[in-house]
Structure formats: C-alpha cells, structure tokens
Short mmCIF file of C-alpha atoms in Angstrom, two decimals:
data_model
loop_
_atom_site.label_atom_id
_atom_site.label_comp_id
_atom_site.label_asym_id
_atom_site.label_seq_id
_atom_site.Cartn_x
_atom_site.Cartn_y
_atom_site.Cartn_z
CA MET A 1 -0.08 -0.05 0.03
CA ASP A 2 3.03 2.37 -0.09
CA LEU A 3 1.96 3.69 -3.51
CA VAL A 4 -1.56 4.34 -2.14
CA LYS A 5 -0.27 5.91 1.08
CA GLU A 6 2.15 8.27 -0.81
CA LYS A 7 -0.73 9.47 -2.93
CA PHE A 8 -3.04 9.83 -0.15
CA ASP A 9 -0.50 11.67 2.09
CA ARG A 10 0.34 14.12 -0.68
CA GLY A 11 -3.34 14.82 -1.37
CA ILE A 12 -3.37 13.41 -4.82
CA ILE A 13 -6.18 11.06 -4.01
CA HIS A 14 -9.03 11.86 -1.60
CA PRO A 15 -11.56 9.31 -0.55
CA PHE A 16 -14.84 10.71 0.88
CA ASN A 17 -18.33 9.45 1.96
CA PHE A 18 -21.29 11.60 0.85
CA ARG A 19 -24.95 10.67 1.47
CA SER A 20 -23.69 7.03 2.23
CA GLU A 21 -22.04 6.63 -1.14
CA PHE A 22 -18.25 6.46 -1.55
CA PHE A 23 -16.13 8.46 -4.02
CA LEU A 24 -12.51 9.10 -4.95
CA PHE A 25 -11.32 12.54 -6.02
CA ASP A 26 -8.06 12.60 -8.27
CA SER A 27 -6.65 16.18 -7.57
CA SER A 28 -4.07 15.73 -10.24
CA THR A 29 -6.77 15.58 -12.97
CA ASN A 30 -9.80 17.05 -11.10
CA SER A 31 -11.58 13.64 -11.74
CA ILE A 32 -14.23 12.19 -9.49
CA PHE A 33 -14.92 8.41 -9.37
CA SER A 34 -17.51 6.30 -7.53
CA ILE A 35 -15.74 3.52 -5.67
CA PRO A 36 -16.70 0.44 -3.67
CA LYS A 37 -17.05 0.91 0.01
CA GLU A 38 -14.20 -1.39 0.71
CA TYR A 39 -11.83 0.83 -1.27
CA TYR A 40 -12.95 3.83 0.78
CA PHE A 41 -12.13 2.14 4.11
CA SER A 42 -8.94 0.72 2.76
CA ILE A 43 -7.59 4.17 1.76
CA SER A 44 -8.83 5.86 4.80
CA SER A 45 -7.22 3.26 7.11
CA LEU A 46 -4.37 2.53 4.73
CA SER A 47 -5.07 -1.12 4.99
CA ASN A 48 -3.74 -3.59 2.45
CA ASN A 49 -6.06 -4.11 -0.56
CA GLU A 50 -4.35 -5.56 -3.70
CA GLU A 51 -7.36 -4.86 -5.99
CA LEU A 52 -7.34 -1.20 -4.94
CA LEU A 53 -3.63 -1.05 -5.71
CA SER A 54 -4.17 -2.64 -9.10
CA ASP A 55 -6.79 -0.13 -10.01
CA ILE A 56 -4.47 2.79 -8.81
CA VAL A 57 -1.79 1.34 -11.11
CA GLU A 58 -4.12 0.98 -14.14
CA GLY A 59 -5.31 4.55 -13.46
CA GLU A 60 -1.80 5.82 -13.64
CA LYS A 61 -1.21 4.25 -17.07
CA GLU A 62 -4.23 6.31 -18.25
CA GLY A 63 -2.84 9.55 -16.81
CA TYR A 64 -4.72 9.75 -13.40
CA PHE A 65 -3.16 9.98 -9.86
CA SER A 66 0.05 11.64 -11.00
CA SER A 67 2.03 14.37 -9.22
CA ALA A 68 1.09 17.69 -10.67
CA SER A 69 3.97 19.88 -11.81
CA GLU A 70 5.11 22.30 -9.18
CA ASP A 71 6.88 24.49 -11.70
CA LEU A 72 4.91 27.70 -12.16
CA LEU A 73 6.23 30.61 -14.04
CA ASP A 74 4.40 33.40 -12.31
CA ASN A 75 3.47 35.92 -14.99
CA ARG A 76 0.34 37.26 -13.49
CA ILE A 77 -0.52 40.96 -14.06
CA PHE A 78 -3.25 43.17 -12.91
CA LYS A 79 -6.43 42.56 -14.91
CA SER A 80 -9.30 43.34 -12.38
CA LEU A 81 -10.39 46.37 -10.20
CA CYS A 82 -13.05 46.62 -7.57
CA LEU A 83 -14.03 50.32 -7.46
CA ILE A 84 -15.23 51.13 -3.98
CA ILE A 85 -17.75 53.81 -5.25
CA THR A 86 -18.51 54.84 -1.71
CA ARG A 87 -18.19 53.39 1.81
CA LYS A 88 -21.65 54.95 2.59
CA CYS A 89 -24.54 52.64 2.80
CA ASN A 90 -28.26 53.03 3.63
CA PHE A 91 -28.31 49.66 5.36
CA ALA A 92 -26.56 48.55 8.56
CA CYS A 93 -26.29 44.74 7.96
CA LYS A 94 -25.13 43.21 11.26
CA TYR A 95 -22.42 40.92 9.72
CA CYS A 96 -20.90 43.30 7.12
CA PHE A 97 -17.18 43.04 7.32
CA ALA A 98 -16.86 46.62 6.46
CA GLU A 99 -19.11 48.22 9.12
CA VAL A 100 -16.23 49.14 11.51
CA GLU A 101 -13.67 50.28 8.92
CA ARG A 102 -16.02 52.24 6.69
CA SER A 103 -16.63 55.09 9.26
CA ASP A 104 -16.02 58.78 9.19
CA GLU A 105 -12.42 58.09 10.24
CA ILE A 106 -11.54 56.88 6.67
CA GLY A 107 -14.11 58.82 4.83
CA ASN A 108 -17.53 58.33 3.39
CA SER A 109 -17.26 60.28 0.16
CA VAL A 110 -18.29 59.27 -3.22
CA MET A 111 -15.70 58.43 -5.72
CA SER A 112 -15.26 61.20 -8.14
CA LYS A 113 -15.55 60.64 -11.98
CA GLU A 114 -11.97 61.73 -12.32
CA VAL A 115 -10.78 59.00 -9.74
CA ALA A 116 -12.78 56.38 -11.54
CA ARG A 117 -11.43 57.39 -14.94
CA ASP A 118 -7.90 57.47 -13.58
CA ALA A 119 -8.32 53.93 -12.17
CA LEU A 120 -9.49 52.65 -15.58
CA ASN A 121 -6.36 54.45 -17.25
CA PHE A 122 -4.18 52.54 -14.70
CA ILE A 123 -5.67 49.10 -15.41
CA ALA A 124 -5.65 49.67 -19.15
CA SER A 125 -1.86 50.22 -19.03
CA ALA A 126 -1.04 47.75 -16.17
CA SER A 127 -2.88 44.85 -18.01
CA ARG A 128 -0.33 44.98 -20.86
CA GLU A 129 -1.33 42.60 -23.62
CA ARG A 130 -4.41 41.25 -21.82
CA LYS A 131 -7.59 42.22 -23.77
CA SER A 132 -10.33 41.51 -21.29
CA LEU A 133 -10.60 43.60 -18.06
CA GLU A 134 -12.85 43.18 -15.18
CA ILE A 135 -14.41 45.99 -13.09
CA ASP A 136 -16.69 45.60 -10.16
CA PHE A 137 -18.62 48.53 -8.66
CA PHE A 138 -18.66 47.98 -4.96
CA GLY A 139 -19.44 49.76 -1.68
CA GLY A 140 -20.96 50.64 0.79
CA GLU A 141 -23.81 50.81 -1.50
CA PRO A 142 -22.37 51.75 -4.93
CA LEU A 143 -25.74 53.05 -6.49
CA LEU A 144 -25.30 56.00 -4.13
CA GLY A 145 -22.79 57.10 -6.72
CA PHE A 146 -24.69 56.11 -9.73
CA ASP A 147 -23.49 59.19 -11.65
CA THR A 148 -19.92 57.98 -11.30
CA ILE A 149 -20.84 54.55 -12.49
CA VAL A 150 -22.46 55.81 -15.61
CA ASP A 151 -19.50 58.07 -16.47
CA THR A 152 -17.13 55.18 -15.88
CA ILE A 153 -19.02 52.82 -18.07
CA GLU A 154 -19.25 55.50 -20.81
CA TYR A 155 -15.64 56.56 -20.56
CA SER A 156 -14.64 52.76 -20.76
CA LYS A 157 -15.87 52.83 -24.32
CA THR A 158 -13.40 55.37 -25.47
CA LEU A 159 -10.58 53.69 -23.50
CA ALA A 160 -11.58 50.34 -25.01
CA ARG A 161 -11.07 51.76 -28.55
CA GLU A 162 -7.78 53.41 -27.66
CA TRP A 163 -6.22 50.45 -25.93
CA ASP A 164 -7.99 47.63 -27.88
CA LYS A 165 -9.42 46.35 -24.62
CA LYS A 166 -12.78 44.97 -23.64
CA PHE A 167 -14.28 46.15 -20.32
CA LEU A 168 -16.61 43.82 -18.33
CA PHE A 169 -18.55 45.31 -15.60
CA SER A 170 -20.33 43.86 -12.55
CA LEU A 171 -22.20 45.63 -9.76
CA THR A 172 -22.61 44.38 -6.29
CA THR A 173 -25.71 46.12 -4.64
CA ASN A 174 -28.30 45.60 -1.90
CA ALA A 175 -30.84 46.30 -4.60
CA SER A 176 -32.81 49.01 -2.66
CA LEU A 177 -31.96 51.75 -5.08
CA LEU A 178 -32.66 49.88 -8.28
CA THR A 179 -35.36 51.96 -10.15
CA SER A 180 -36.77 50.84 -13.52
CA GLU A 181 -34.53 53.41 -15.11
CA ILE A 182 -31.50 52.10 -13.36
CA ILE A 183 -32.22 48.51 -14.27
CA ASP A 184 -32.83 49.45 -17.91
CA TYR A 185 -29.55 51.18 -18.13
CA LEU A 186 -27.75 48.31 -16.50
CA ASN A 187 -29.38 45.89 -18.85
CA ARG A 188 -28.52 47.92 -21.94
CA GLU A 189 -24.93 47.95 -20.87
CA ASN A 190 -24.83 44.26 -19.98
CA ILE A 191 -23.75 44.77 -16.41
CA SER A 192 -23.60 41.69 -14.33
CA LEU A 193 -25.43 42.10 -11.04
CA ILE A 194 -24.74 40.61 -7.66
CA LEU A 195 -27.83 41.13 -5.65
CA SER A 196 -27.66 40.81 -1.77
CA LEU A 197 -30.53 38.79 -0.26
CA ASP A 198 -30.33 36.22 2.64
CA GLY A 199 -33.54 34.23 2.12
CA ASN A 200 -37.14 34.89 2.90
CA LYS A 201 -38.47 37.69 5.11
CA SER A 202 -37.92 35.97 8.32
CA VAL A 203 -34.44 35.05 7.55
CA ASN A 204 -33.28 38.15 5.64
CA ASP A 205 -34.57 40.60 8.16
CA ILE A 206 -32.57 39.13 10.99
CA PHE A 207 -29.33 40.76 9.84
CA ARG A 208 -29.93 42.69 6.69
CA VAL A 209 -31.49 45.85 8.29
CA LYS A 210 -31.77 49.48 7.68
CA ARG A 211 -30.02 51.97 10.04
CA ASN A 212 -33.06 52.37 12.09
CA GLY A 213 -33.33 48.64 12.64
CA GLU A 214 -36.14 47.97 10.25
CA GLY A 215 -35.98 44.89 7.97
CA THR A 216 -35.17 45.27 4.24
CA PHE A 217 -36.86 42.21 2.62
CA ASP A 218 -40.00 43.89 1.32
CA GLU A 219 -38.11 46.79 -0.29
CA ILE A 220 -35.50 44.83 -1.97
CA PHE A 221 -37.35 41.85 -2.97
CA LYS A 222 -39.76 43.65 -5.21
CA ASN A 223 -36.73 45.36 -6.90
CA ILE A 224 -35.13 41.96 -7.52
CA LYS A 225 -38.26 40.78 -9.04
CA LYS A 226 -38.15 43.89 -11.41
CA VAL A 227 -34.68 42.78 -12.42
CA LEU A 228 -35.86 39.25 -13.02
CA SER A 229 -38.70 40.42 -15.13
CA LYS A 230 -36.19 41.93 -17.59
CA ARG A 231 -33.32 39.47 -17.61
CA ASN A 232 -32.77 35.75 -17.30
CA ASP A 233 -29.09 35.66 -16.75
CA GLY A 234 -26.14 37.88 -15.92
CA TYR A 235 -26.91 38.00 -12.04
CA TYR A 236 -26.57 36.12 -8.87
CA ILE A 237 -28.41 36.38 -5.68
CA ARG A 238 -25.83 36.42 -2.96
CA GLY A 239 -26.80 35.50 0.53
CA THR A 240 -24.88 34.88 3.83
CA TYR A 241 -25.65 32.15 6.40
CA THR A 242 -24.51 32.25 10.03
CA SER A 243 -24.73 30.17 13.18
CA ARG A 244 -28.32 31.47 13.62
CA THR A 245 -29.29 30.78 10.00
CA THR A 246 -27.57 27.59 9.04
CA ASN A 247 -30.49 26.06 7.17
CA PHE A 248 -29.31 27.59 3.77
CA PRO A 249 -31.05 24.80 1.63
CA GLU A 250 -34.42 26.24 2.70
CA ASN A 251 -33.30 29.68 1.42
CA VAL A 252 -32.17 28.26 -1.89
CA LYS A 253 -35.46 26.56 -2.33
CA PHE A 254 -37.22 29.81 -1.53
CA PHE A 255 -35.18 31.68 -4.00
CA TYR A 256 -35.83 29.03 -6.77
CA ASN A 257 -39.56 28.95 -6.03
CA SER A 258 -39.56 32.70 -6.42
CA GLY A 259 -38.20 32.52 -9.95
CA ILE A 260 -34.51 33.17 -8.86
CA LYS A 261 -32.31 30.62 -10.56
CA LYS A 262 -28.80 31.91 -10.14
CA ILE A 263 -27.85 31.59 -6.43
CA SER A 264 -24.95 31.93 -4.22
CA ILE A 265 -25.06 31.52 -0.36
CA GLU A 266 -21.82 32.01 1.58
CA PRO A 267 -20.80 31.24 5.10
CA VAL A 268 -20.28 34.28 7.54
CA VAL A 269 -16.65 35.27 8.25
CA THR A 270 -16.67 37.19 11.44
CA ARG A 271 -15.17 37.39 14.98
CA ASN A 272 -18.50 38.19 16.35
CA THR A 273 -19.29 35.17 18.45
CA ASP A 274 -22.98 35.86 18.33
CA ILE A 275 -23.16 34.97 14.71
CA SER A 276 -19.97 33.38 13.87
CA LEU A 277 -19.77 29.63 12.75
CA LYS A 278 -18.09 27.25 15.13
CA LYS A 279 -16.60 23.84 15.07
CA GLU A 280 -19.69 22.30 16.45
CA ASP A 281 -21.69 23.70 13.46
CA LEU A 282 -19.76 21.44 11.01
CA SER A 283 -21.89 18.40 11.36
CA ILE A 284 -25.27 20.34 10.65
CA ILE A 285 -23.48 22.22 7.75
CA LYS A 286 -22.49 18.98 6.24
CA LYS A 287 -26.12 17.59 6.58
CA HIS A 288 -27.49 20.84 4.94
CA TYR A 289 -24.93 20.46 1.89
CA GLU A 290 -26.02 16.79 1.69
CA GLU A 291 -29.64 17.91 1.63
CA LEU A 292 -29.00 20.73 -0.84
CA ALA A 293 -26.90 18.52 -3.23
CA LYS A 294 -29.93 15.96 -3.35
CA TRP A 295 -32.39 18.66 -4.08
CA TYR A 296 -30.07 20.30 -6.54
CA ILE A 297 -29.46 17.34 -8.64
CA GLU A 298 -33.20 16.53 -8.95
CA THR A 299 -34.06 19.98 -9.96
CA LYS A 300 -31.18 20.59 -12.19
CA ARG A 301 -32.02 17.55 -14.22
CA ASN A 302 -35.37 19.17 -14.99
CA ASP A 303 -34.28 22.86 -15.16
CA ASN A 304 -30.75 23.42 -16.56
CA GLU A 305 -31.01 27.17 -15.98
CA LEU A 306 -30.74 26.50 -12.08
CA SER A 307 -27.12 27.43 -10.97
CA PHE A 308 -26.00 27.24 -7.36
CA TYR A 309 -22.62 28.86 -7.67
CA HIS A 310 -20.67 26.71 -5.46
CA PHE A 311 -21.71 23.49 -7.18
CA GLU A 312 -20.72 24.65 -10.70
CA LEU A 313 -17.38 22.97 -10.82
CA ASP A 314 -16.08 22.53 -14.33
CA LEU A 315 -14.17 19.27 -14.12
CA ILE A 316 -14.22 18.66 -17.90
CA ASN A 317 -12.74 21.80 -19.25
CA GLY A 318 -11.34 23.16 -15.91
CA SER A 319 -8.80 26.03 -15.58
CA CYS A 320 -5.26 26.37 -16.54
CA VAL A 321 -2.66 25.23 -14.10
CA GLU A 322 -1.59 28.78 -13.16
CA LYS A 323 -5.25 29.66 -12.22
CA LEU A 324 -5.64 26.48 -10.12
CA MET A 325 -2.52 27.31 -8.13
CA THR A 326 -3.17 30.95 -7.44
CA GLY A 327 -6.75 31.42 -6.34
CA CYS A 328 -8.28 35.01 -6.56
CA GLY A 329 -5.11 36.77 -7.18
CA ALA A 330 -5.56 39.46 -4.61
CA GLY A 331 -2.85 42.13 -4.84
CA VAL A 332 -1.36 40.60 -8.02
CA GLU A 333 -4.26 40.36 -10.53
CA TYR A 334 -6.95 42.03 -8.65
CA MET A 335 -7.14 45.08 -6.34
CA SER A 336 -9.54 47.54 -4.96
CA VAL A 337 -9.57 51.34 -5.38
CA SER A 338 -10.86 53.35 -2.53
CA PRO A 339 -13.17 56.50 -3.06
CA GLU A 340 -10.02 58.65 -2.55
CA GLY A 341 -8.04 56.66 -5.18
CA LYS A 342 -5.88 54.45 -2.97
CA PHE A 343 -4.96 50.88 -3.98
CA TYR A 344 -5.54 47.83 -1.70
CA PRO A 345 -5.13 44.11 -2.56
CA CYS A 346 -8.89 43.62 -2.26
CA HIS A 347 -12.04 45.36 -0.95
CA GLN A 348 -11.76 43.69 2.32
CA PHE A 349 -8.51 45.41 3.04
CA ASP A 350 -9.87 48.94 2.19
CA GLY A 351 -8.87 51.50 4.68
CA LYS A 352 -6.18 49.49 6.40
CA PRO A 353 -2.91 51.55 6.02
CA LYS A 354 -0.66 48.61 6.33
CA PHE A 355 -2.11 47.18 3.15
CA GLU A 356 -1.97 50.21 1.07
CA LEU A 357 -0.38 49.38 -2.33
CA GLY A 358 -0.26 52.93 -3.79
CA ASP A 359 -2.68 55.27 -5.50
CA ILE A 360 -3.89 56.53 -8.89
CA SER A 361 -1.31 59.31 -8.92
CA ARG A 362 1.83 57.28 -7.92
CA GLY A 363 0.72 53.93 -9.19
CA ILE A 364 1.87 50.84 -7.41
CA VAL A 365 4.68 51.84 -4.81
CA ASN A 366 4.54 49.11 -2.22
CA THR A 367 6.04 46.42 -4.47
CA ALA A 368 7.24 44.39 -1.43
CA LEU A 369 3.54 43.85 -0.49
CA VAL A 370 2.70 42.87 -4.01
CA ASP A 371 5.54 40.33 -3.88
CA LYS A 372 4.24 39.04 -0.61
CA PHE A 373 0.70 38.60 -1.95
CA ARG A 374 2.17 37.02 -5.08
CA THR A 375 3.84 34.47 -2.81
CA LEU A 376 0.92 34.00 -0.48
CA THR A 377 -1.65 33.59 -3.29
CA ASN A 378 0.29 30.47 -4.71
CA VAL A 379 -0.92 27.30 -2.95
CA LEU A 380 2.45 25.73 -3.25
CA ASN A 381 4.06 28.30 -1.01
CA LYS A 382 1.55 27.76 1.96
CA GLU A 383 1.29 25.03 4.52
CA PRO A 384 -0.82 22.95 4.89
CA CYS A 385 -2.09 23.77 1.33
CA ARG A 386 0.72 21.92 -0.41
CA THR A 387 -0.65 18.52 0.59
CA CYS A 388 -4.41 19.33 0.85
CA TRP A 389 -6.56 17.54 -1.68
CA ALA A 390 -8.68 20.67 -2.27
CA ARG A 391 -5.80 23.00 -3.19
CA TYR A 392 -6.46 23.20 -6.88
CA LEU A 393 -10.32 23.83 -6.38
CA CYS A 394 -10.05 26.48 -3.65
CA GLY A 395 -6.83 28.13 -4.69
CA GLY A 396 -5.52 28.22 -1.20
CA GLY A 397 -8.37 30.11 0.50
CA CYS A 398 -8.96 33.86 1.24
CA LEU A 399 -6.12 35.99 2.81
CA ALA A 400 -8.66 38.60 3.88
CA ASN A 401 -10.51 35.92 5.80
CA ASN A 402 -7.29 34.86 7.49
CA TYR A 403 -6.73 38.47 8.58
CA THR A 404 -10.33 38.94 9.71
CA ILE A 405 -10.05 35.86 12.02
CA ASN A 406 -6.50 35.77 12.95
CA ASN A 407 -5.20 39.34 12.31
CA ASP A 408 -2.64 37.63 10.17
CA ILE A 409 -2.75 36.91 6.37
CA ASN A 410 -0.20 34.14 6.79
CA SER A 411 -2.39 32.19 9.32
CA CYS A 412 -4.94 29.97 7.99
CA TYR A 413 -8.50 30.28 8.93
CA ASN A 414 -8.92 26.67 9.69
CA LEU A 415 -12.82 26.63 10.09
CA GLY A 416 -13.22 28.20 6.87
CA CYS A 417 -11.15 25.49 5.36
CA GLU A 418 -13.18 22.76 6.81
CA ILE A 419 -16.45 24.46 5.50
CA GLN A 420 -14.84 24.87 2.14
CA LYS A 421 -13.87 21.12 1.92
CA LEU A 422 -17.48 20.21 2.92
CA ARG A 423 -18.94 22.41 0.26
CA LEU A 424 -16.43 21.06 -2.35
CA GLU A 425 -17.28 17.42 -1.58
CA ALA A 426 -20.97 18.31 -2.07
CA ALA A 427 -19.95 19.95 -5.38
CA LEU A 428 -17.97 16.82 -6.33
CA TYR A 429 -20.95 14.67 -5.52
CA VAL A 430 -23.24 16.76 -7.63
CA GLN A 431 -20.76 16.49 -10.65
CA SER A 432 -20.47 12.70 -10.09
CA LYS A 433 -24.20 12.47 -10.37
CA LEU A 434 -24.66 14.69 -13.25
CA TYR A 435 -21.72 13.21 -15.09
CA GLN A 436 -21.24 9.64 -13.69
CA GLN A 437 -17.76 8.15 -13.87
CA GLU A 438 -17.06 4.66 -12.38
CA PHE A 439 -13.72 3.59 -11.06
CA TYR A 440 -11.62 1.08 -12.84
#
C-alpha cells in the first residue's frame, strides 16, 4: 500500500463518503470516481487491498493520480479592479465586514468621476497585452454614486477603442436603489449584477436591516423581481448564512420557487461570536450540504437554468494550471480602489494603512507587499495547502478571511477551510451524479 499511502499523504487522492455513497477524487486531473465501500475504508485506514492497488496502477497508465508539476512561471499581471464607489450605505447589515472600517475616520465620500477614470487608465496600462478587463462597482452601496458609475461605463468605451481592450462590468448592490430606469440602463450595458438577499423575510430581516433597525426584505425583494422580469441571466443572488441561520437549503429553495435561478449563499466570516460559525456547526452544515445536493441534482435535471454557484465545478474543461494554483489573485491580478483613489489588495483590506499598495497618482509603490501577496496566493507556498486535496479547487483560501479571524494573512482560517472542503465534497458529489464516472 506504499503507493496508495504516498498519493493519499500528498493529497493526490481523496476518498470521501457523501450521502452513504463512496467516492475518490483525483486532484491531479480533477476527476471524481464512484468507488466500492471497501476501497474507501482501505484508503482511509491505509489497510492492504491488492485490488485497489491494481486499480490505482491502471489509473496511472491512463494519466490519473500523477504528481502535478510544481513548476509555475508566475506571469500574473493586474487585470481586475474593484471600484469602491462609496463606503456609505443606507443599510446596517449586522455581519458586514466593512461596518467598522467604513466610518468617518477613513471617509464616506463618493468616488469622483476623475478618480474612476484614472483607475481605468491605470488598469488599461497595467494589464499590458491582456484584452479582457474586469471592473466591479462595490461599496457601501455603490448606487449612491450612480453618476460616477454611468460616467465610468461611458468612459470605458473610449478607452477600449484606444487600448484595444474589452471592459466587463459587474455591480454588487443591496438592490434597494434599483429603479426601473437604473435597471434598464444596466441591462442595456450588459452589467452583471450581484444582488444581496439572505432568504425569505424571516431570515433576511434578522441581519439585513436599515440603520433604524427595520427589515429590508419587502423593499429589496420587489426590486429583485423587477430585475428578473427583464433578464434571465447575468446575475446572482448572494446570501450569507450564520450560526443562527444555517438552514441555507431552505433559502435556496425559497429563491428558486420565487423564480430566482442564479444563487450563491456564503458562510459568514466574523469574530462576532453571536453569529460566527463554530466547529460544532460543522456536522449540521454537512447535513445541509447533503440535503441541498440531493435537491439540486433532482431540480437541475429538469431545469438546466438553475445554478448554485458553489456546485458549478467545471471538471471537464477546468482552468489552466496557473489559475488552479493561484486562487483569487488578490494584490497581484486584482485590487480595490478606494473612493479617494488608494490601491489595496482587495476590497476587504480597504482603509487599512498597512495594506496600501499605492494610489492613482503614484501607481503601485509598495512592491514588497505585491510580492508578498504573489507568494501567498500560490498554494504551493503555503502549509498545509501543499498536501491538501482541495488546493486546486479552492486556490488556497482567502487571505482577507485569514486576517479577519487571525489578524494575520499568513495564518490559515482553519474553520473556513473545513467548511470549504465540505462544500467541495458536495459539489463533487453533484458533478459525479450529473456526469457519472465509475472507477476502474
């Protein structure tokens, strides 16, 4: 069993049990196989099994279960910006990661049109030969600066012609300010929308509240329905679940039954112990992902328009090796721009002086910090990522989450890793059922 042990220890093979079925994931090729129960227990206990060993050897002959190359020429360049149009918000969501930082101490101004234009000039130049550039309008609530958003989109058309580039825009919004006129404009310009909603009224109004404490569901749900009446794609509903609202399958089903088919629900990341997820929540989270996976498979087979973001693994086409090894690319491919024009590795570092990269007038001046993020966003440079089976699916996790929980971007947010792996096993299960592949 030395061969099997070596592949297991290095995270090349990962056996797992999901809904009383048994699977083997090959991280070297992103392949998922249904396996006999005895294979699962043999690998898990590293007990001798000649049939299993023979099948692993046969798999190797066909290109599976091999050690992925660890040679990566890191040529990443900036290609994506998050424009924090304003830190102001008309809501006071209780779990918002930005609630403390986005105060009068660091400014609540709206980004000027000039700052936004300069940010686009920067990315057009910094992206060098890359043709497609991604811009996200973020906040606070970015629609409080809608004039700047419109000007930025219109300016990008001129810039695209000058630089032979294509700008792809997205907007993250709480949906409260989406008038029919704004929706029509965003639709005409093909702006992707990330619309924040946690679930039905009783769930959403626990945490997503106005500054006077009132719930927000009634106001935003009608606007979301307006959006859906005019587009079938190019949007996601983005929710958050906490220790008090772990029953996320019911929220997904509510969305779907309301005509919402593009859905994402994320675990909260916070040090607030009243709502933070804890180790004892893992068992119920696993059960909920099992429940959601079962429902999703049944529903997806009859309605291919349904998409739960975290189940949509592309194991057939996949991503390039560089992308698999480098995750989100914060501080290297992606960064945020504050309303004042300061650069940060991502929106979650906004307003933290130690993470300032530069600004629109000087460009990138903190090259040492860029180099640090370049290193830390490569899974092969992080322990215990190097031998984790999920490393090429999660990209090594979120450095901002590490900082939020541990006050250290180098220190892994362990509970977040465990939740991520539960979710990935659910996604692999979904893929195995939709695109069944038996073991040798």
